Short mmCIF file of C-alpha atoms in Angstrom, two decimals:
data_model
loop_
_atom_site.label_atom_id
_atom_site.label_comp_id
_atom_site.label_asym_id
_atom_site.label_seq_id
_atom_site.Cartn_x
_atom_site.Cartn_y
_atom_site.Cartn_z
CA MET A 1 10.07 51.92 -56.14
CA THR A 2 13.25 50.43 -57.63
CA ILE A 3 14.26 48.40 -54.58
CA SER A 4 10.82 46.85 -54.22
CA ARG A 5 10.75 45.80 -57.89
CA ILE A 6 14.24 44.29 -57.63
CA PHE A 7 13.16 42.44 -54.49
CA VAL A 8 10.09 41.00 -56.24
CA ILE A 9 12.19 39.73 -59.17
CA ALA A 10 14.81 38.29 -56.81
CA LYS A 11 12.11 36.63 -54.71
CA ASN A 12 10.52 35.02 -57.77
CA VAL A 13 13.89 33.63 -58.93
CA PHE A 14 14.67 32.34 -55.44
CA GLN A 15 11.30 30.62 -55.04
CA GLU A 16 11.43 29.07 -58.50
CA VAL A 17 14.95 27.63 -58.13
CA VAL A 18 14.44 26.48 -54.53
CA ARG A 19 11.16 24.78 -55.41
CA ASP A 20 12.56 23.00 -58.45
CA ARG A 21 16.11 22.01 -57.50
CA ILE A 22 17.56 22.94 -54.14
CA LEU A 23 16.19 20.11 -51.98
CA TYR A 24 17.30 17.45 -54.47
CA ILE A 25 20.78 18.99 -54.65
CA ILE A 26 21.18 19.07 -50.88
CA GLY A 27 19.96 15.48 -50.71
CA LEU A 28 22.45 14.47 -53.40
CA TYR A 29 25.32 16.11 -51.52
CA THR A 30 24.32 14.30 -48.32
CA LEU A 31 24.20 10.98 -50.16
CA ILE A 32 27.61 11.61 -51.74
CA LEU A 33 29.20 12.31 -48.35
CA ALA A 34 27.50 9.29 -46.79
CA VAL A 35 28.97 7.05 -49.47
CA ALA A 36 32.39 8.74 -49.33
CA ILE A 37 32.79 8.38 -45.57
CA ARG A 38 32.23 4.63 -45.98
CA VAL A 39 34.22 4.07 -49.17
CA LEU A 40 37.34 6.25 -48.68
CA PRO A 41 38.76 4.16 -45.80
CA GLU A 42 38.86 1.18 -48.16
CA PHE A 43 41.29 3.02 -50.44
CA ALA A 44 43.46 5.01 -48.05
CA ALA A 45 42.99 4.18 -44.40
CA SER A 46 45.98 6.23 -43.26
CA THR A 47 44.88 9.45 -45.00
CA GLN A 48 41.11 8.97 -44.97
CA ASN A 49 40.48 11.97 -42.69
CA LYS A 50 42.32 14.42 -44.92
CA MET A 51 40.79 12.85 -48.05
CA PHE A 52 37.25 13.15 -46.72
CA LEU A 53 37.80 16.74 -45.64
CA ASP A 54 39.15 17.57 -49.11
CA PHE A 55 36.42 15.58 -50.85
CA GLY A 56 33.64 17.38 -48.98
CA MET A 57 34.94 20.81 -49.99
CA VAL A 58 35.52 19.81 -53.62
CA ALA A 59 32.10 18.19 -53.96
CA MET A 60 30.48 21.29 -52.48
CA SER A 61 32.33 23.53 -54.94
CA VAL A 62 31.51 21.40 -57.99
CA ILE A 63 27.81 20.99 -57.19
CA ALA A 64 27.31 24.70 -56.46
CA LEU A 65 29.28 25.65 -59.59
CA ILE A 66 27.00 23.53 -61.79
CA VAL A 67 23.95 25.26 -60.30
CA ALA A 68 25.46 28.73 -60.78
CA VAL A 69 26.41 28.09 -64.41
CA PHE A 70 23.37 26.24 -65.70
CA VAL A 71 20.80 28.32 -63.84
CA GLY A 72 22.65 31.61 -64.31
CA THR A 73 23.01 31.30 -68.08
CA GLY A 74 19.30 30.62 -68.41
CA LEU A 75 17.95 33.37 -66.18
CA ILE A 76 17.74 35.92 -68.99
CA ASN A 77 18.20 33.65 -72.01
CA LYS A 78 15.14 31.54 -71.30
CA GLU A 79 13.06 34.67 -70.83
CA ILE A 80 14.23 35.83 -74.26
CA GLU A 81 13.68 32.47 -75.98
CA LYS A 82 10.17 32.07 -74.53
CA ARG A 83 9.40 35.74 -75.27
CA THR A 84 8.27 36.23 -71.67
CA ILE A 85 10.83 39.01 -71.48
CA LEU A 86 8.34 41.16 -73.41
CA VAL A 87 5.97 41.00 -70.45
CA LEU A 88 8.64 42.25 -68.08
CA ILE A 89 9.76 45.03 -70.41
CA ALA A 90 6.16 46.11 -70.96
CA LYS A 91 5.86 46.76 -67.24
CA PRO A 92 7.55 49.77 -65.60
CA ILE A 93 10.68 47.72 -64.94
CA SER A 94 14.08 48.82 -66.18
CA HIS A 95 16.69 46.53 -67.70
CA SER A 96 19.01 47.13 -64.75
CA GLU A 97 16.28 46.09 -62.31
CA ILE A 98 15.73 42.83 -64.20
CA ILE A 99 19.45 41.97 -64.29
CA THR A 100 20.02 42.96 -60.65
CA GLY A 101 16.94 41.10 -59.43
CA LYS A 102 17.88 37.92 -61.29
CA PHE A 103 21.43 38.11 -59.95
CA LEU A 104 20.39 38.69 -56.34
CA GLY A 105 17.78 35.92 -56.53
CA LEU A 106 20.26 33.30 -57.70
CA SER A 107 22.90 34.60 -55.28
CA ALA A 108 20.42 34.05 -52.43
CA VAL A 109 19.87 30.48 -53.66
CA LEU A 110 23.62 29.87 -53.74
CA ALA A 111 23.96 31.31 -50.23
CA VAL A 112 21.36 28.84 -48.94
CA LEU A 113 22.94 26.00 -50.89
CA VAL A 114 26.50 26.68 -49.67
CA THR A 115 25.31 27.20 -46.09
CA SER A 116 23.33 23.96 -46.10
CA MET A 117 26.17 21.92 -47.59
CA THR A 118 28.68 23.44 -45.18
CA VAL A 119 26.51 22.49 -42.20
CA ILE A 120 26.07 18.96 -43.58
CA ASP A 121 29.82 18.66 -44.16
CA LEU A 122 30.57 19.78 -40.59
CA ILE A 123 28.03 17.29 -39.22
CA PHE A 124 29.69 14.43 -41.07
CA LEU A 125 33.11 15.58 -39.86
CA GLN A 126 31.86 15.81 -36.29
CA PHE A 127 30.12 12.44 -36.17
CA GLY A 128 32.99 10.81 -38.06
CA ASN A 129 35.42 12.12 -35.42
CA ILE A 130 37.49 13.67 -38.18
CA PRO A 131 39.76 16.53 -37.02
CA HIS A 132 38.85 19.68 -38.93
CA PRO A 133 39.60 23.43 -38.72
CA THR A 134 36.04 24.75 -38.39
CA ALA A 135 37.02 28.42 -38.72
CA SER A 136 38.96 27.79 -41.94
CA ILE A 137 36.08 25.77 -43.39
CA LEU A 138 33.63 28.59 -42.66
CA VAL A 139 35.92 31.19 -44.23
CA ALA A 140 36.41 28.95 -47.28
CA ALA A 141 32.62 28.57 -47.56
CA VAL A 142 32.11 32.35 -47.49
CA PHE A 143 34.66 32.87 -50.24
CA LEU A 144 33.19 29.97 -52.22
CA PHE A 145 29.92 31.89 -52.18
CA LEU A 146 31.72 35.03 -53.42
CA GLN A 147 33.32 33.02 -56.21
CA LEU A 148 29.95 31.54 -57.18
CA SER A 149 28.34 35.00 -57.19
CA LEU A 150 31.07 36.17 -59.55
CA ILE A 151 30.46 33.13 -61.77
CA THR A 152 26.74 33.96 -61.69
CA ALA A 153 27.49 37.47 -62.98
CA ILE A 154 29.60 35.96 -65.77
CA ALA A 155 26.85 33.46 -66.63
CA ILE A 156 24.19 36.18 -66.78
CA THR A 157 26.42 38.37 -68.96
CA PHE A 158 26.97 35.58 -71.49
CA GLY A 159 23.31 34.57 -71.30
CA VAL A 160 22.20 38.06 -72.33
CA PHE A 161 23.68 37.87 -75.84
CA THR A 162 24.35 34.18 -76.63
CA SER A 163 22.44 30.90 -76.71
CA SER A 164 22.13 28.86 -73.52
CA LEU A 165 24.56 26.18 -74.72
CA LEU A 166 27.23 28.64 -75.81
CA ALA A 167 26.80 30.65 -72.62
CA VAL A 168 27.37 27.50 -70.54
CA ILE A 169 30.51 26.61 -72.51
CA LEU A 170 31.91 30.14 -72.27
CA THR A 171 31.18 30.39 -68.54
CA PHE A 172 32.92 27.09 -67.80
CA ALA A 173 35.84 28.22 -69.97
CA VAL A 174 36.17 31.47 -68.00
CA TYR A 175 35.97 29.51 -64.75
CA LEU A 176 38.78 27.18 -65.79
CA MET A 177 40.94 29.98 -67.15
CA GLY A 178 40.19 32.20 -64.16
CA ASN A 179 41.66 29.62 -61.81
CA ILE A 180 45.00 29.57 -63.64
CA THR A 181 45.48 33.23 -64.61
CA GLN A 182 48.51 33.59 -62.33
CA ASP A 183 49.99 30.40 -63.81
CA LEU A 184 49.45 31.83 -67.29
CA VAL A 185 51.50 34.90 -66.42
CA GLN A 186 54.30 32.70 -65.09
CA LEU A 187 54.12 30.59 -68.24
CA GLY A 188 54.44 33.71 -70.39
CA ARG A 189 57.53 34.80 -68.46
CA LEU A 190 59.11 31.37 -68.84
CA SER A 191 58.52 31.38 -72.60
CA ARG A 192 60.70 34.52 -73.00
CA ASN A 193 58.54 35.34 -76.02
CA PRO A 194 57.25 38.96 -75.99
CA ALA A 195 54.12 38.03 -77.95
CA ILE A 196 53.19 35.22 -75.58
CA GLN A 197 53.96 37.42 -72.59
CA SER A 198 51.64 40.11 -73.94
CA VAL A 199 48.82 37.62 -74.53
CA THR A 200 49.11 36.08 -71.07
CA GLN A 201 49.26 39.53 -69.47
CA ILE A 202 46.11 40.62 -71.32
CA LEU A 203 44.32 37.44 -70.25
CA TYR A 204 45.38 38.08 -66.67
CA LEU A 205 43.96 41.60 -66.79
CA ILE A 206 40.68 40.62 -68.47
CA LEU A 207 39.83 37.30 -66.84
CA PRO A 208 38.76 37.21 -63.18
CA ASP A 209 41.42 35.84 -60.85
CA LEU A 210 39.24 33.18 -59.24
CA SER A 211 42.17 31.65 -57.38
CA ARG A 212 41.90 34.59 -54.96
CA LEU A 213 38.55 33.25 -53.82
CA ASP A 214 39.53 29.59 -53.64
CA LEU A 215 40.44 28.80 -50.03
CA LYS A 216 39.77 25.05 -50.10
CA ASN A 217 43.46 24.25 -49.61
CA ASP A 218 43.61 26.59 -46.62
CA ALA A 219 40.66 24.78 -45.08
CA VAL A 220 42.05 21.31 -45.74
CA TYR A 221 45.79 21.77 -45.26
CA GLY A 222 46.05 25.03 -43.33
CA LEU A 223 45.12 23.51 -39.97
CA GLN A 224 43.85 26.38 -37.81
CA ALA A 225 45.69 29.12 -39.70
CA LEU A 226 43.41 31.59 -41.45
CA PRO A 227 44.42 33.77 -44.40
CA ASP A 228 45.66 37.24 -43.60
CA PHE A 229 42.74 39.55 -42.73
CA THR A 230 43.91 42.32 -45.06
CA THR A 231 44.15 39.83 -47.93
CA LEU A 232 40.64 38.59 -47.22
CA ILE A 233 39.24 42.13 -47.32
CA LEU A 234 41.08 42.94 -50.57
CA ASN A 235 39.83 39.74 -52.20
CA LEU A 236 36.32 40.46 -50.98
CA GLY A 237 36.46 43.91 -52.57
CA TYR A 238 37.90 42.43 -55.75
CA SER A 239 35.01 39.99 -56.13
CA LEU A 240 32.37 42.65 -55.47
CA ILE A 241 33.88 45.18 -57.89
CA TYR A 242 34.30 42.57 -60.62
CA SER A 243 30.70 41.36 -60.16
CA VAL A 244 29.31 44.90 -60.35
CA MET A 245 31.37 45.57 -63.48
CA LEU A 246 30.05 42.42 -65.17
CA LEU A 247 26.46 43.24 -64.26
CA ALA A 248 26.93 46.75 -65.70
CA ILE A 249 28.14 45.18 -68.96
CA ALA A 250 25.16 42.81 -68.94
CA VAL A 251 22.75 45.72 -68.44
CA PHE A 252 24.42 47.68 -71.25
CA ILE A 253 24.09 44.78 -73.72
CA PHE A 254 20.60 43.86 -72.56
CA SER A 255 19.31 47.42 -72.94
CA ARG A 256 20.41 47.49 -76.58
CA ARG A 257 18.84 44.21 -77.60
CA GLU A 258 15.68 44.26 -79.66
CA PHE A 259 12.95 41.73 -78.94
#
Protein backbone atom coordinates (compact mmCIF):
# COMPACT_ATOMS: atom_id res chain seq x y z
CA MET A 1 0.00 0.00 0.00
CA THR A 2 1.41 3.41 -0.97
CA ILE A 3 0.58 5.18 2.29
CA SER A 4 2.14 2.44 4.41
CA ARG A 5 5.37 2.52 2.38
CA ILE A 6 5.56 6.32 2.63
CA PHE A 7 4.97 6.06 6.38
CA VAL A 8 7.80 3.53 6.78
CA ILE A 9 10.25 5.77 4.89
CA ALA A 10 9.14 8.84 6.86
CA LYS A 11 9.45 6.93 10.14
CA ASN A 12 12.98 5.79 9.30
CA VAL A 13 14.06 9.36 8.46
CA PHE A 14 12.46 10.69 11.64
CA GLN A 15 14.09 8.09 13.87
CA GLU A 16 17.50 8.53 12.27
CA VAL A 17 17.56 12.33 12.54
CA VAL A 18 16.05 12.41 16.05
CA ARG A 19 18.51 9.81 17.30
CA ASP A 20 21.54 11.56 15.83
CA ARG A 21 20.87 15.28 16.25
CA ILE A 22 17.65 16.53 17.75
CA LEU A 23 18.47 16.26 21.47
CA TYR A 24 21.81 18.03 21.03
CA ILE A 25 20.14 20.82 19.04
CA ILE A 26 17.45 21.36 21.66
CA GLY A 27 20.12 21.38 24.35
CA LEU A 28 22.16 23.91 22.37
CA TYR A 29 19.14 26.20 21.99
CA THR A 30 18.46 26.01 25.73
CA LEU A 31 22.08 26.87 26.49
CA ILE A 32 22.01 29.81 24.07
CA LEU A 33 18.89 31.26 25.72
CA ALA A 34 20.33 30.71 29.20
CA VAL A 35 23.43 32.67 28.25
CA ALA A 36 21.43 35.37 26.42
CA ILE A 37 19.07 36.07 29.31
CA ARG A 38 22.12 36.73 31.50
CA VAL A 39 24.26 38.62 29.00
CA LEU A 40 21.76 40.89 27.20
CA PRO A 41 20.99 43.06 30.27
CA GLU A 42 24.68 43.99 30.37
CA PHE A 43 24.43 45.57 26.93
CA ALA A 44 20.96 47.11 26.87
CA ALA A 45 19.18 47.13 30.20
CA SER A 46 16.35 49.35 28.99
CA THR A 47 15.46 47.18 25.97
CA GLN A 48 16.55 43.77 27.25
CA ASN A 49 13.01 42.34 27.21
CA LYS A 50 12.41 43.17 23.56
CA MET A 51 15.95 42.06 22.63
CA PHE A 52 15.56 38.69 24.33
CA LEU A 53 12.17 38.11 22.73
CA ASP A 54 13.65 38.93 19.31
CA PHE A 55 16.80 36.89 19.98
CA GLY A 56 14.83 33.79 20.93
CA MET A 57 12.81 33.86 17.70
CA VAL A 58 15.85 34.54 15.52
CA ALA A 59 17.93 31.81 17.16
CA MET A 60 15.07 29.36 16.71
CA SER A 61 14.77 30.25 13.03
CA VAL A 62 18.51 30.00 12.33
CA ILE A 63 19.01 26.68 14.12
CA ALA A 64 15.99 25.05 12.46
CA LEU A 65 17.03 26.44 9.06
CA ILE A 66 20.48 24.85 9.36
CA VAL A 67 18.87 21.49 10.14
CA ALA A 68 16.43 21.77 7.22
CA VAL A 69 19.14 22.69 4.71
CA PHE A 70 21.94 20.34 5.71
CA VAL A 71 19.73 17.34 6.42
CA GLY A 72 17.34 18.00 3.54
CA THR A 73 20.04 18.25 0.87
CA GLY A 74 21.50 14.93 2.01
CA LEU A 75 18.32 12.89 2.26
CA ILE A 76 18.46 11.72 -1.36
CA ASN A 77 22.01 12.73 -2.27
CA LYS A 78 23.65 10.56 0.36
CA GLU A 79 21.54 7.60 -0.73
CA ILE A 80 22.79 8.15 -4.28
CA GLU A 81 26.45 8.63 -3.29
CA LYS A 82 26.46 5.51 -1.07
CA ARG A 83 24.52 3.56 -3.73
CA THR A 84 21.98 2.53 -1.10
CA ILE A 85 19.36 4.07 -3.36
CA LEU A 86 19.65 0.91 -5.49
CA VAL A 87 18.25 -1.12 -2.61
CA LEU A 88 15.21 1.13 -2.34
CA ILE A 89 14.59 1.17 -6.08
CA ALA A 90 14.92 -2.62 -6.25
CA LYS A 91 12.01 -2.91 -3.84
CA PRO A 92 8.43 -2.19 -4.95
CA ILE A 93 8.79 1.47 -3.98
CA SER A 94 8.16 4.26 -6.46
CA HIS A 95 10.28 7.38 -6.80
CA SER A 96 7.39 9.53 -5.60
CA GLU A 97 7.03 7.42 -2.46
CA ILE A 98 10.73 7.86 -1.66
CA ILE A 99 10.65 11.64 -2.13
CA THR A 100 7.37 12.05 -0.23
CA GLY A 101 8.49 9.80 2.62
CA LYS A 102 11.81 11.62 3.01
CA PHE A 103 10.04 14.99 2.97
CA LEU A 104 7.41 14.01 5.53
CA GLY A 105 10.02 12.42 7.79
CA LEU A 106 12.17 15.55 7.94
CA SER A 107 9.08 17.75 8.24
CA ALA A 108 8.05 15.74 11.31
CA VAL A 109 11.52 16.30 12.79
CA LEU A 110 11.23 20.04 12.15
CA ALA A 111 7.78 20.09 13.74
CA VAL A 112 9.18 18.49 16.90
CA LEU A 113 12.19 20.80 16.85
CA VAL A 114 10.16 24.00 16.41
CA THR A 115 7.61 22.91 19.02
CA SER A 116 10.32 22.08 21.55
CA MET A 117 12.20 25.34 21.01
CA THR A 118 8.97 27.36 21.19
CA VAL A 119 8.08 25.76 24.53
CA ILE A 120 11.60 26.41 25.85
CA ASP A 121 11.44 30.02 24.65
CA LEU A 122 8.08 30.57 26.38
CA ILE A 123 9.44 29.03 29.60
CA PHE A 124 12.38 31.43 29.61
CA LEU A 125 10.04 34.36 28.91
CA GLN A 126 7.72 33.28 31.70
CA PHE A 127 10.38 32.74 34.35
CA GLY A 128 12.23 35.88 33.25
CA ASN A 129 9.03 37.89 33.75
CA ILE A 130 9.38 39.20 30.22
CA PRO A 131 6.10 40.49 28.69
CA HIS A 132 5.35 38.51 25.55
CA PRO A 133 2.40 38.02 23.15
CA THR A 134 1.96 34.25 23.48
CA ALA A 135 -0.61 33.97 20.68
CA SER A 136 1.61 35.84 18.22
CA ILE A 137 4.61 33.69 19.15
CA LEU A 138 2.62 30.51 18.54
CA VAL A 139 1.37 31.75 15.17
CA ALA A 140 4.91 32.77 14.21
CA ALA A 141 6.15 29.30 15.21
CA VAL A 142 3.53 27.59 13.01
CA PHE A 143 4.50 29.70 10.02
CA LEU A 144 8.19 29.14 10.76
CA PHE A 145 7.47 25.43 10.41
CA LEU A 146 5.72 26.05 7.08
CA GLN A 147 8.70 28.06 5.88
CA LEU A 148 11.09 25.30 6.95
CA SER A 149 8.97 22.67 5.18
CA LEU A 150 9.18 24.74 2.02
CA ILE A 151 12.96 25.03 2.46
CA THR A 152 13.08 21.25 2.94
CA ALA A 153 11.31 20.75 -0.40
CA ILE A 154 13.83 23.10 -2.04
CA ALA A 155 16.75 21.25 -0.41
CA ILE A 156 15.46 17.85 -1.55
CA THR A 157 14.94 19.13 -5.09
CA PHE A 158 18.51 20.42 -5.34
CA GLY A 159 19.84 17.30 -3.62
CA VAL A 160 18.29 15.08 -6.29
CA PHE A 161 20.50 16.34 -9.13
CA THR A 162 23.51 18.12 -7.56
CA SER A 163 26.28 17.37 -5.08
CA SER A 164 25.62 17.91 -1.37
CA LEU A 165 27.84 21.00 -1.19
CA LEU A 166 26.29 22.68 -4.22
CA ALA A 167 22.79 21.79 -3.03
CA VAL A 168 23.51 23.45 0.34
CA ILE A 169 24.83 26.61 -1.36
CA LEU A 170 21.88 26.80 -3.76
CA THR A 171 19.33 26.24 -0.99
CA PHE A 172 20.81 28.98 1.19
CA ALA A 173 20.89 31.26 -1.86
CA VAL A 174 17.19 30.63 -2.54
CA TYR A 175 16.42 31.24 1.13
CA LEU A 176 18.21 34.59 1.11
CA MET A 177 16.70 35.66 -2.20
CA GLY A 178 13.26 34.39 -1.20
CA ASN A 179 13.19 36.74 1.77
CA ILE A 180 13.80 39.82 -0.40
CA THR A 181 11.76 39.05 -3.53
CA GLN A 182 9.34 41.91 -2.87
CA ASP A 183 12.30 44.26 -2.32
CA LEU A 184 13.75 43.10 -5.64
CA VAL A 185 10.57 44.10 -7.45
CA GLN A 186 10.66 47.52 -5.81
CA LEU A 187 14.32 47.86 -6.75
CA GLY A 188 13.49 47.05 -10.37
CA ARG A 189 10.80 49.72 -10.43
CA LEU A 190 13.16 52.30 -8.96
CA SER A 191 15.81 51.53 -11.58
CA ARG A 192 13.42 52.56 -14.40
CA ASN A 193 15.31 50.10 -16.58
CA PRO A 194 12.99 47.71 -18.50
CA ALA A 195 15.62 44.95 -18.56
CA ILE A 196 16.19 45.11 -14.82
CA GLN A 197 12.46 45.28 -14.20
CA SER A 198 11.93 42.15 -16.29
CA VAL A 199 14.67 40.25 -14.44
CA THR A 200 13.36 41.21 -11.01
CA GLN A 201 9.81 40.32 -12.03
CA ILE A 202 10.93 36.89 -13.27
CA LEU A 203 12.82 36.29 -10.03
CA TYR A 204 9.74 37.27 -8.07
CA LEU A 205 7.61 34.79 -10.01
CA ILE A 206 10.11 31.92 -9.79
CA LEU A 207 11.52 32.27 -6.29
CA PRO A 208 9.34 31.49 -3.27
CA ASP A 209 8.20 34.56 -1.37
CA LEU A 210 9.43 33.44 2.04
CA SER A 211 8.66 36.81 3.62
CA ARG A 212 5.00 35.73 3.61
CA LEU A 213 5.86 33.06 6.15
CA ASP A 214 8.13 35.17 8.34
CA LEU A 215 6.06 36.48 11.25
CA LYS A 216 8.91 37.06 13.73
CA ASN A 217 8.39 40.82 13.65
CA ASP A 218 4.68 40.37 14.34
CA ALA A 219 5.52 38.24 17.36
CA VAL A 220 8.14 40.64 18.70
CA TYR A 221 6.73 44.06 17.81
CA GLY A 222 3.07 43.36 17.11
CA LEU A 223 2.06 43.15 20.77
CA GLN A 224 -1.18 41.13 20.88
CA ALA A 225 -2.21 41.89 17.30
CA LEU A 226 -2.32 38.85 15.05
CA PRO A 227 -2.07 38.93 11.25
CA ASP A 228 -5.33 39.03 9.35
CA PHE A 229 -6.95 35.58 9.29
CA THR A 230 -7.57 35.67 5.53
CA THR A 231 -3.92 36.55 4.92
CA LEU A 232 -2.81 33.66 7.12
CA ILE A 233 -4.97 31.20 5.17
CA LEU A 234 -3.72 32.50 1.82
CA ASN A 235 -0.09 32.27 2.94
CA LEU A 236 -0.72 28.77 4.29
CA GLY A 237 -2.11 27.72 0.92
CA TYR A 238 0.79 29.38 -0.86
CA SER A 239 3.37 27.42 1.12
CA LEU A 240 1.57 24.10 0.62
CA ILE A 241 1.11 24.58 -3.13
CA TYR A 242 4.72 25.67 -3.61
CA SER A 243 6.00 22.69 -1.60
CA VAL A 244 3.91 20.23 -3.60
CA MET A 245 5.12 21.79 -6.85
CA LEU A 246 8.77 21.46 -5.78
CA LEU A 247 8.30 17.86 -4.71
CA ALA A 248 6.69 17.10 -8.08
CA ILE A 249 9.76 18.57 -9.80
CA ALA A 250 12.03 16.51 -7.54
CA VAL A 251 10.12 13.33 -8.38
CA PHE A 252 10.30 14.13 -12.11
CA ILE A 253 14.08 14.62 -12.01
CA PHE A 254 14.67 11.68 -9.70
CA SER A 255 12.66 9.30 -11.88
CA ARG A 256 14.85 10.12 -14.88
CA ARG A 257 18.19 9.63 -13.17
CA GLU A 258 20.18 6.52 -13.91
CA PHE A 259 22.04 4.79 -11.09
